[in-house]
mmCIF file of C-alpha atoms in Angstrom:
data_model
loop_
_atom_site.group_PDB
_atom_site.id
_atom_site.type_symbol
_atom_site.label_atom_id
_atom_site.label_comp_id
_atom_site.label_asym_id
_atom_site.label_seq_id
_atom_site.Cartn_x
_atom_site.Cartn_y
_atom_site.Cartn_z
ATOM 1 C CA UNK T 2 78.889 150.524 287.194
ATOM 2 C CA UNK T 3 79.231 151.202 290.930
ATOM 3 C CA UNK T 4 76.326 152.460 293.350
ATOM 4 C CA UNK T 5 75.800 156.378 293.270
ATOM 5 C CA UNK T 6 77.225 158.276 295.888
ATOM 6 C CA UNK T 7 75.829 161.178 297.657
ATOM 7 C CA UNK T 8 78.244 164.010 299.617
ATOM 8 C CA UNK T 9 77.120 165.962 302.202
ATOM 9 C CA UNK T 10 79.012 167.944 304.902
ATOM 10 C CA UNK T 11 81.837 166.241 303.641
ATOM 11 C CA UNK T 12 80.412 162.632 304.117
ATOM 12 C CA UNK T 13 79.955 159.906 301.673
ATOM 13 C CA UNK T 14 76.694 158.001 301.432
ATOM 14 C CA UNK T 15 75.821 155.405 298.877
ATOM 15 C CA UNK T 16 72.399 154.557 297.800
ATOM 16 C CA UNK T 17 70.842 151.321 299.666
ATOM 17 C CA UNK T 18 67.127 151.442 297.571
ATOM 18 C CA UNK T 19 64.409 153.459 296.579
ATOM 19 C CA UNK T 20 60.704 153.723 296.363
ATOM 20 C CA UNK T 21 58.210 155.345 294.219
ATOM 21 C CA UNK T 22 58.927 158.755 296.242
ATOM 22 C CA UNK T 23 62.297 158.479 298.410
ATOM 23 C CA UNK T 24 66.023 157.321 298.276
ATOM 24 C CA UNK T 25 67.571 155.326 301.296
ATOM 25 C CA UNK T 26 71.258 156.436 301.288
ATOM 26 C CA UNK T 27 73.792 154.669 304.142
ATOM 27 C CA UNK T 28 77.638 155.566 305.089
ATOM 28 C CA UNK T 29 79.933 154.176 303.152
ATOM 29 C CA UNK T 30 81.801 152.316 306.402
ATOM 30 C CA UNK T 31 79.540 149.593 307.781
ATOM 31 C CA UNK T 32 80.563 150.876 310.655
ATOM 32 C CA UNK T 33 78.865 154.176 310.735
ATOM 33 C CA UNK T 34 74.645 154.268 310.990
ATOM 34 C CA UNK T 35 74.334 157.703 309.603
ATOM 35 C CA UNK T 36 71.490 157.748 306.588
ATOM 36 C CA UNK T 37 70.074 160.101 304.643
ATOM 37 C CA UNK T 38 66.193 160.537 302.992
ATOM 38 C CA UNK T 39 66.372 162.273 299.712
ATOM 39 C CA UNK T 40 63.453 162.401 296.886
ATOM 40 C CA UNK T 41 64.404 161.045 293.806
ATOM 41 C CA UNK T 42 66.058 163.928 292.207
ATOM 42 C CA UNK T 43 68.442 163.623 295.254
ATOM 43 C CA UNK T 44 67.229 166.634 296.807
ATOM 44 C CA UNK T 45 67.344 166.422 300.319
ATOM 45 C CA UNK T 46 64.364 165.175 303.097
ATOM 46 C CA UNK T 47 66.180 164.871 306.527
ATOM 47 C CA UNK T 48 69.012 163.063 307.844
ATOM 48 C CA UNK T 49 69.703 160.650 310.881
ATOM 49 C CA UNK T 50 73.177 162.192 311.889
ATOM 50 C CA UNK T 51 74.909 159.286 314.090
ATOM 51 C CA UNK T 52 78.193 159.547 312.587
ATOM 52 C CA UNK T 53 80.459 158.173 315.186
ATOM 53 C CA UNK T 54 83.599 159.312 313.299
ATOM 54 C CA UNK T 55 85.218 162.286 312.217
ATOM 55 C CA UNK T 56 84.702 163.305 308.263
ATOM 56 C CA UNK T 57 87.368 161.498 305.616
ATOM 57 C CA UNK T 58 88.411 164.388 303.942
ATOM 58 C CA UNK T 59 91.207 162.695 302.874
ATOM 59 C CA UNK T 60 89.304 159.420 301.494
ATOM 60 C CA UNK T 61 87.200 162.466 299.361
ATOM 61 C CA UNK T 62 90.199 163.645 297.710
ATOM 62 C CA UNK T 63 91.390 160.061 296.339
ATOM 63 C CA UNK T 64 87.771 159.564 295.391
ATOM 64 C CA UNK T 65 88.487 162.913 293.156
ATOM 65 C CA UNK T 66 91.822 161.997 292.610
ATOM 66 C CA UNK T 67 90.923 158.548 291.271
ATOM 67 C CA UNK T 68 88.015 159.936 288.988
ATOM 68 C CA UNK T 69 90.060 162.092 287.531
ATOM 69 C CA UNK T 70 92.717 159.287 286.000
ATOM 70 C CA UNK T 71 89.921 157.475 285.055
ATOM 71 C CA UNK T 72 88.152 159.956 282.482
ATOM 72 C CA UNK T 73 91.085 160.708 281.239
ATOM 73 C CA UNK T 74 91.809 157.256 280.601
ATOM 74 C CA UNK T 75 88.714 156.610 278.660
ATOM 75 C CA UNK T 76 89.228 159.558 276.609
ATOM 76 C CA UNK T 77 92.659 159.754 275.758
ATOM 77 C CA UNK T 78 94.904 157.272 274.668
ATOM 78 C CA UNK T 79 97.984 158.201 276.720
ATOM 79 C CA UNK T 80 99.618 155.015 279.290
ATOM 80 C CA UNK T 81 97.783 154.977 282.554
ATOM 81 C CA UNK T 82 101.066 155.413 284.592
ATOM 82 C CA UNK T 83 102.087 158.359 282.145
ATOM 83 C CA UNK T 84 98.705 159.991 283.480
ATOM 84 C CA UNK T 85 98.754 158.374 286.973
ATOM 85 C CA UNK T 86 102.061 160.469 287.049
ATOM 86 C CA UNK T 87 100.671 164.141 285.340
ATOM 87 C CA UNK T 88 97.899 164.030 288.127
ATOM 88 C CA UNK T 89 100.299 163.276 290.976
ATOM 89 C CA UNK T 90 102.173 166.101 289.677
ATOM 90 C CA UNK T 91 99.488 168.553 289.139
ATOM 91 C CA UNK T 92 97.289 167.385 292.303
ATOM 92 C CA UNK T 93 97.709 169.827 295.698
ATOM 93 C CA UNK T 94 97.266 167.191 298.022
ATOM 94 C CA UNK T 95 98.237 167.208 301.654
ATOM 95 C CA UNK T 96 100.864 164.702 303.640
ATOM 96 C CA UNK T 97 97.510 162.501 304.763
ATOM 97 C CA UNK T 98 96.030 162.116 301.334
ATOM 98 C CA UNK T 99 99.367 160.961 299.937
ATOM 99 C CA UNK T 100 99.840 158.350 302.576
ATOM 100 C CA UNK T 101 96.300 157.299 301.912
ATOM 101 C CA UNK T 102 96.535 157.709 298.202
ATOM 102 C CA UNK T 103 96.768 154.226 295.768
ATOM 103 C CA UNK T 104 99.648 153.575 293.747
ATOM 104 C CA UNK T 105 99.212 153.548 290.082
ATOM 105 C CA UNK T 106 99.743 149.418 290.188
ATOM 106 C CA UNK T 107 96.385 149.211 292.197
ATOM 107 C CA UNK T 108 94.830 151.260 290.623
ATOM 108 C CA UNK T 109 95.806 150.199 287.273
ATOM 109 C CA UNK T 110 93.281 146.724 287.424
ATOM 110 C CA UNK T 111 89.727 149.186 287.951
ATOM 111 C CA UNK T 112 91.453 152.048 285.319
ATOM 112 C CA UNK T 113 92.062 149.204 282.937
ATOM 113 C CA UNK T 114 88.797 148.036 282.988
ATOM 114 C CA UNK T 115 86.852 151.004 282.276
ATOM 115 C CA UNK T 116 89.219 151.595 279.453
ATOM 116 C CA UNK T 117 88.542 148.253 277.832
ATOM 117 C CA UNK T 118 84.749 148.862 278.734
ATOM 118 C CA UNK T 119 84.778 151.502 275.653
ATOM 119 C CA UNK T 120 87.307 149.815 273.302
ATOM 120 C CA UNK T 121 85.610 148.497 270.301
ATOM 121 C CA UNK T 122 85.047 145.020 270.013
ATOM 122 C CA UNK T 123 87.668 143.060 267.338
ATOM 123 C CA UNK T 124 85.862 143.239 264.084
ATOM 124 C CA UNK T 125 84.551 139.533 262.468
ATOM 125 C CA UNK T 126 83.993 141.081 258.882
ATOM 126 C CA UNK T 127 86.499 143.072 256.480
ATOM 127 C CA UNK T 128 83.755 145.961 256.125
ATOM 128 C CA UNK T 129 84.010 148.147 258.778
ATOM 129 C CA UNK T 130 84.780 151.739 259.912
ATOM 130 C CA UNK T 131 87.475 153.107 261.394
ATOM 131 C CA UNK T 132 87.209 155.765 263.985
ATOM 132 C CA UNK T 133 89.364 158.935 264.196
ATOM 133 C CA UNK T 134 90.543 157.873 267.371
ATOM 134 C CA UNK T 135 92.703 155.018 265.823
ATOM 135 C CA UNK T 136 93.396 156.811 262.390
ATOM 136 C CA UNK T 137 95.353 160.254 264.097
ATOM 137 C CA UNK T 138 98.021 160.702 266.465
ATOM 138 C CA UNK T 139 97.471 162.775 269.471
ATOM 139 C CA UNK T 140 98.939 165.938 266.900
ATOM 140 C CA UNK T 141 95.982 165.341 264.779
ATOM 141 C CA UNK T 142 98.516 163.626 262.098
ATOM 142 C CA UNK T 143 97.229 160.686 260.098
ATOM 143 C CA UNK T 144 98.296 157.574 261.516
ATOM 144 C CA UNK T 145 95.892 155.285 259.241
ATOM 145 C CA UNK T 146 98.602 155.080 256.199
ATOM 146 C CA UNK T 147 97.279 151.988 254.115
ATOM 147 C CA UNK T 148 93.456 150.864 253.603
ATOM 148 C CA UNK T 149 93.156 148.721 250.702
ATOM 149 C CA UNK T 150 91.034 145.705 250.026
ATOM 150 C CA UNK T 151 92.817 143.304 248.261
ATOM 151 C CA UNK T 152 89.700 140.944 247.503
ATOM 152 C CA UNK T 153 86.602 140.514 248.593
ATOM 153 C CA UNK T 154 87.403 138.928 251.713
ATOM 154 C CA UNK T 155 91.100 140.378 252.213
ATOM 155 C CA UNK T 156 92.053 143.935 253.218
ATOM 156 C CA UNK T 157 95.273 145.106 254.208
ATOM 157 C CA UNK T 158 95.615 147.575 256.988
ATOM 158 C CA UNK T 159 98.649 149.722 257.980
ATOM 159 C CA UNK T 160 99.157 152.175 260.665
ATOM 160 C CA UNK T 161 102.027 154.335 260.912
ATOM 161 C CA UNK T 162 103.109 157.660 262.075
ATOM 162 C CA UNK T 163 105.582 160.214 259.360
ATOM 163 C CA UNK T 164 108.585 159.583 261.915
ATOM 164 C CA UNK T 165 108.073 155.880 261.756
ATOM 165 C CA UNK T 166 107.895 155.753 258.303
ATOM 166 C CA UNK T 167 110.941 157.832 257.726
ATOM 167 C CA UNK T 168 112.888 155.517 259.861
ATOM 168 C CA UNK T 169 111.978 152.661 258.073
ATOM 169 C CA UNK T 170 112.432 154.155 254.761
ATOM 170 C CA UNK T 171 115.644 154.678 255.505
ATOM 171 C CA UNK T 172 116.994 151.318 257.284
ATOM 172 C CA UNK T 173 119.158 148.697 255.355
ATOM 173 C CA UNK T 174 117.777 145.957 256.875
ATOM 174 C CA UNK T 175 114.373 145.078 258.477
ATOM 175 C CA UNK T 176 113.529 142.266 260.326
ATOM 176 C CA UNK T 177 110.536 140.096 260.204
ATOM 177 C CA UNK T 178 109.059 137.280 261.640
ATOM 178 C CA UNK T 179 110.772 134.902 258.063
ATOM 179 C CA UNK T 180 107.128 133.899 256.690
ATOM 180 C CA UNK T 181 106.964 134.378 252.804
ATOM 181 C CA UNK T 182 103.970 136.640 251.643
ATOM 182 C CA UNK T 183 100.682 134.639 250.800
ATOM 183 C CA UNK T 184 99.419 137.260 248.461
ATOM 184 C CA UNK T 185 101.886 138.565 245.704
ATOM 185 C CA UNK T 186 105.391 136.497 245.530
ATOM 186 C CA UNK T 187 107.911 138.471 243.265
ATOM 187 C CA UNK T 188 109.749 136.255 241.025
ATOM 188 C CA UNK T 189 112.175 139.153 239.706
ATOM 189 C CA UNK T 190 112.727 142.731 240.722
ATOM 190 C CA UNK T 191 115.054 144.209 243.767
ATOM 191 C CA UNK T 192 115.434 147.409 245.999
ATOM 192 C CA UNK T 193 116.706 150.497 245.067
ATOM 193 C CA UNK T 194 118.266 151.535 248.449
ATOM 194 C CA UNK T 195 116.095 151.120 250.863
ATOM 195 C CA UNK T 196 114.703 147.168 251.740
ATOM 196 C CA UNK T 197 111.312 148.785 252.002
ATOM 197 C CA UNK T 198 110.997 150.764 249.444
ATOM 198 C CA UNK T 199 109.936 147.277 247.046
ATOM 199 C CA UNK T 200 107.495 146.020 249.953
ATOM 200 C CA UNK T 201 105.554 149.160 249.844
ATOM 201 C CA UNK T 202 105.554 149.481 246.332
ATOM 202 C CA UNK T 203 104.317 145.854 245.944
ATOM 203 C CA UNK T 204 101.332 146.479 248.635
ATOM 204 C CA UNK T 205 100.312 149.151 246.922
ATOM 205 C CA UNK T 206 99.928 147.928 243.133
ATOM 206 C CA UNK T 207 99.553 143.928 244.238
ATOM 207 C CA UNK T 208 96.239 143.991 242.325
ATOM 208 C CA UNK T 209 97.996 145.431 238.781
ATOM 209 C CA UNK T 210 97.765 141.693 237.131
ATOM 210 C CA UNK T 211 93.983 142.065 237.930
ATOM 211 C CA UNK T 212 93.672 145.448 236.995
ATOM 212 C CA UNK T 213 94.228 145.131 233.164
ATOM 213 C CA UNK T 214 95.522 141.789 231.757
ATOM 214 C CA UNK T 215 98.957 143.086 230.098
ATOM 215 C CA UNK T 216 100.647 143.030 233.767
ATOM 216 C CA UNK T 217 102.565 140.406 235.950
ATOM 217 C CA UNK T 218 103.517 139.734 239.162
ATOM 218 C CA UNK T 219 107.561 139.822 237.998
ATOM 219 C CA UNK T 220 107.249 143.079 236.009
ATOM 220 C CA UNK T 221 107.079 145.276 238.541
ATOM 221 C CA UNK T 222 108.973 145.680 241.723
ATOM 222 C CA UNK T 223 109.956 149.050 243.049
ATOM 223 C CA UNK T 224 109.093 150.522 239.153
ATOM 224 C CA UNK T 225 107.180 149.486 236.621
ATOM 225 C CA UNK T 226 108.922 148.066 233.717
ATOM 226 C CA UNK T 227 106.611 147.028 230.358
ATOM 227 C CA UNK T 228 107.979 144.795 227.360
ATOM 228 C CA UNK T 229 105.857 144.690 224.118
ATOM 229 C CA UNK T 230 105.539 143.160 220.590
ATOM 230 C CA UNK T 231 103.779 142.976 218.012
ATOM 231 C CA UNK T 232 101.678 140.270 215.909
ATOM 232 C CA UNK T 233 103.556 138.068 214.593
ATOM 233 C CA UNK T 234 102.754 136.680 210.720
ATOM 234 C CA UNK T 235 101.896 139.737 209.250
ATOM 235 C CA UNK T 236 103.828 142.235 207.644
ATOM 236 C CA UNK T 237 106.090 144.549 209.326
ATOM 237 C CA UNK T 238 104.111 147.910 208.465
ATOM 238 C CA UNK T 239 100.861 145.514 209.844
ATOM 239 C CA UNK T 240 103.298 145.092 213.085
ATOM 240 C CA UNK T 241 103.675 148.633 213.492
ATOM 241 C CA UNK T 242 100.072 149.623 213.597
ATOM 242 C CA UNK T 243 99.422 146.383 215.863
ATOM 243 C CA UNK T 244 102.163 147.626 218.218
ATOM 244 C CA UNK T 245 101.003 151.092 218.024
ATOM 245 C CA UNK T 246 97.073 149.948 219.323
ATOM 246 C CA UNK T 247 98.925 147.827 222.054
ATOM 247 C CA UNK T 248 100.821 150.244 223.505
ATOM 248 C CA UNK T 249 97.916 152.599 223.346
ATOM 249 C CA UNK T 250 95.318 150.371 225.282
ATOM 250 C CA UNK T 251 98.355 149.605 227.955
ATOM 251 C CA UNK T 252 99.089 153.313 228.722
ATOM 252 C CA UNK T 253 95.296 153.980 228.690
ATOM 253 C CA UNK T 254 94.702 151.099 231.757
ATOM 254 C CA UNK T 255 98.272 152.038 233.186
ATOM 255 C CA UNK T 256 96.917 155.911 233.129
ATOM 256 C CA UNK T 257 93.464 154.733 234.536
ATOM 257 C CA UNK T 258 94.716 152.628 237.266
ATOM 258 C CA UNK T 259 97.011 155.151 238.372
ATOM 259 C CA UNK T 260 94.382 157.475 239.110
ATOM 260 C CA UNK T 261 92.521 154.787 241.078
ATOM 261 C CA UNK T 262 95.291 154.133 243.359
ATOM 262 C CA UNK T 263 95.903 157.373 243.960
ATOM 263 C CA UNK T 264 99.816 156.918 242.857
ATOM 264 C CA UNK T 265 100.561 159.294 240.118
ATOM 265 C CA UNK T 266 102.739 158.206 237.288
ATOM 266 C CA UNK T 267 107.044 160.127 237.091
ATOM 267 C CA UNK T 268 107.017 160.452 234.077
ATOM 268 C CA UNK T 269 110.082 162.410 234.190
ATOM 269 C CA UNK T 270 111.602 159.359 234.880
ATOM 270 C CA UNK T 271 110.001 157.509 232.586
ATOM 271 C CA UNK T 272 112.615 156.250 229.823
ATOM 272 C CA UNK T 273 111.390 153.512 226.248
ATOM 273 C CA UNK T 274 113.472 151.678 224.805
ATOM 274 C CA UNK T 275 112.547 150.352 221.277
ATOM 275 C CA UNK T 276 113.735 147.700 219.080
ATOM 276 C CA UNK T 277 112.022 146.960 215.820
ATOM 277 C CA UNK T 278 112.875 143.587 213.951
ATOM 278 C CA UNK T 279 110.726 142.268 210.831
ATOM 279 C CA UNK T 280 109.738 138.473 211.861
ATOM 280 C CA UNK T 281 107.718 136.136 209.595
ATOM 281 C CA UNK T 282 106.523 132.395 209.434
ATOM 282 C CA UNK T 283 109.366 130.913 206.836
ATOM 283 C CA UNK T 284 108.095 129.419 203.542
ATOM 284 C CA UNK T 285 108.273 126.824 203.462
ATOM 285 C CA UNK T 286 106.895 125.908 206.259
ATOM 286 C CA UNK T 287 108.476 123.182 207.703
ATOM 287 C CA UNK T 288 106.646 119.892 209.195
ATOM 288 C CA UNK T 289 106.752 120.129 212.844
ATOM 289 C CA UNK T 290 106.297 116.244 215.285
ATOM 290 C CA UNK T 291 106.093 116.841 218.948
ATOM 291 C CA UNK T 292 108.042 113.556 219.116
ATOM 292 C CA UNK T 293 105.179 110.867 220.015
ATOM 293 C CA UNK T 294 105.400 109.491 216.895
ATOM 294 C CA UNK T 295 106.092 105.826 218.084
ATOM 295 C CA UNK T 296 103.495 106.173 220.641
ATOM 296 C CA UNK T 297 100.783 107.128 218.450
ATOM 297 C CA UNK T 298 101.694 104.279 215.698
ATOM 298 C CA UNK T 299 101.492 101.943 218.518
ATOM 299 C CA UNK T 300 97.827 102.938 219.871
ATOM 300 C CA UNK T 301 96.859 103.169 216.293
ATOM 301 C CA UNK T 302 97.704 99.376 216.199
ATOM 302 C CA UNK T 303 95.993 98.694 218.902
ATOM 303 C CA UNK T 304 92.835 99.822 217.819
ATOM 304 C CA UNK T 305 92.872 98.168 214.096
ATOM 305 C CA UNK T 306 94.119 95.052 215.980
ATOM 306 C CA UNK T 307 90.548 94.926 218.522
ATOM 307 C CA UNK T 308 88.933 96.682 215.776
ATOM 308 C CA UNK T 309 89.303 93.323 213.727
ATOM 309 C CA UNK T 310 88.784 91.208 216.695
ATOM 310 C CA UNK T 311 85.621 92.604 217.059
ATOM 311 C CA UNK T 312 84.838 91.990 213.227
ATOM 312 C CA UNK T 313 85.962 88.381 213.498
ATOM 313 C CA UNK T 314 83.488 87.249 216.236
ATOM 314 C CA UNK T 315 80.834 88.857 214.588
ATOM 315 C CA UNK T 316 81.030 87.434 211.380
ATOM 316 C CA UNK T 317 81.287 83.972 213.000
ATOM 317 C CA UNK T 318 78.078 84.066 214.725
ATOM 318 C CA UNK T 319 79.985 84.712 218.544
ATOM 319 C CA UNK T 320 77.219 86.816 220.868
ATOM 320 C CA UNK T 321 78.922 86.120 224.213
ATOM 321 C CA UNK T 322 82.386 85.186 225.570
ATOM 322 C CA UNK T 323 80.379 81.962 226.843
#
């Protein structure tokens, strides 16, 4: 932060020092030797009027003009030249100030600066908060769309405006930087329309396999599709009943999870499909080999073959191989 500056009669003084009781202010041109005595509320003591110049009005009103871009740029979010522009437009300033005034490109390094000097520092952790500033849109509109934590140490972020979105919704083709996703791949599944329709479905229910243990990764893309059965090895009215609890526990978590994600369920478009077939173990049951039959006969030789080695040397009296 610069020196303060003190105007009087039109003049600009900047403070030199202070003491317990009095403030030294000097011209702002090294040239001049005009000072000023004020007590340290700035009121003023007396002044030593040497000014050997006429007053800068003109060097005032870039001062204000200056200030002016400068708050605004700390408290709005609109480009510096968009607002270097609105001032030049609004400001009344004579021929001289003009020719003495900056352009926005010099400016820009000191505006820039002061901007940056209130930016909040790049977070290090996953928890942190978000201020309204970067969650709305100038219109007050919510611009913070996504804010999920995947795990513990992963959260996914997405800001967007309802225009943006709405564009994107409705392209055929998006394109990305090629790099496959680290978090959820999608063995099976496509889009219904729009290419992004499936990505924002998947970043929104990427945890489902976590949330209750009858999902998978493949299921689901763009809608939710479920396949069930029953027990097998019991009797078909057994089946039923089994098939009946499954299918209640799955629409219980699917019902529960749906309220924690916020993402209701259709289910006017919800369509089941059932099949019912009466499967048993045959009898007789046949004998199954995995096919390592010769492999296990073989080991099994090997052991009765050292197994009697080892009985030999015993029985004749052998302690050591010496």
């Amino acid at each position: 932060m610069g020196k303060p500056l003190l105007l009087i009669d039109e003049y600009v003084f900047k403070l030199n020092k202070n003491t317990t009781t009095t403030k030294y202010w000097i011209y702002t041109l090294n040239e001049c030797s005009a000072k000023v005595h004020t007590d340290l509320n700035s009121q003023f003591i007396k002044i030593f009027d040497d000014h050997n110049h006429f007053p800068e009005k003109e060097q005032l009103e870039v001062r204000e003009f200056r200030e002016k871009v400068k708050q605004r740029a700390i408290h709005e979010t609109t480009p510096i030249p968009r607002i270097y522009d609105e001032e030049c437009a609004k400001a009344m300033l004579s021929n001289a100030t003009i020719a003495a005034l900056p352009s926005e490109r010099e400016m820009s390094s000191g505006i820039n600066n002061a901007r940056r000097a209130i930016t909040p520092t790049i977070p290090t952790a996953q928890l942190f908060e978000i201020p309204d500033l970067y969650s709305k849109t100038l219109s007050k509109n919510s611009f913070l769309v996504v804010d999920k934590m995947i795990t513990r140490r992963q959260r996914i972020l997405l800001f967007s405006s309802s225009e943006q979105l709405k564009m994107l919704f409705g392209a055929e083709t998006i394109l990305m930087d090629g790099t496959c996703s680290r978090w959820f791949p999608i063995k099976r599944g496509g889009p219904q329309g729009s290419s992004l329709t499936p990505s924002v479905f998947i970043t929104y229910h990427s945890d489902m396999s976590d949330a209750f243990p009858m999902a998978m990764s493949f299921l689901f893309a763009d809608d939710v599709a479920a396949t069930m059965a029953g027990q097998m090895g019991i009797k078909y009215t057994d089946q039923c009943i089994d098939l009946e609890k499954r299918l209640a526990s799955f629409f219980d978590n699917l019902e529960y999870y749906s309220v924690l994600s916020v993402q209701p369920i259709n289910y006017k478009k919800t369509h089941a499909m059932w099949t019912a077939r009466a499967v048993s173990y045959p009898n007789p049951m046949p004998i199954l080999k995995c096919g390592w039959s010769s492999l296990i006969n073989y080991t099994l030789l090997k052991i009765r073959q050292r197994t009697t080695l080892v009985n030999t040397c015993k029985y004749a009296g052998v302690s050591s191989n010496e």
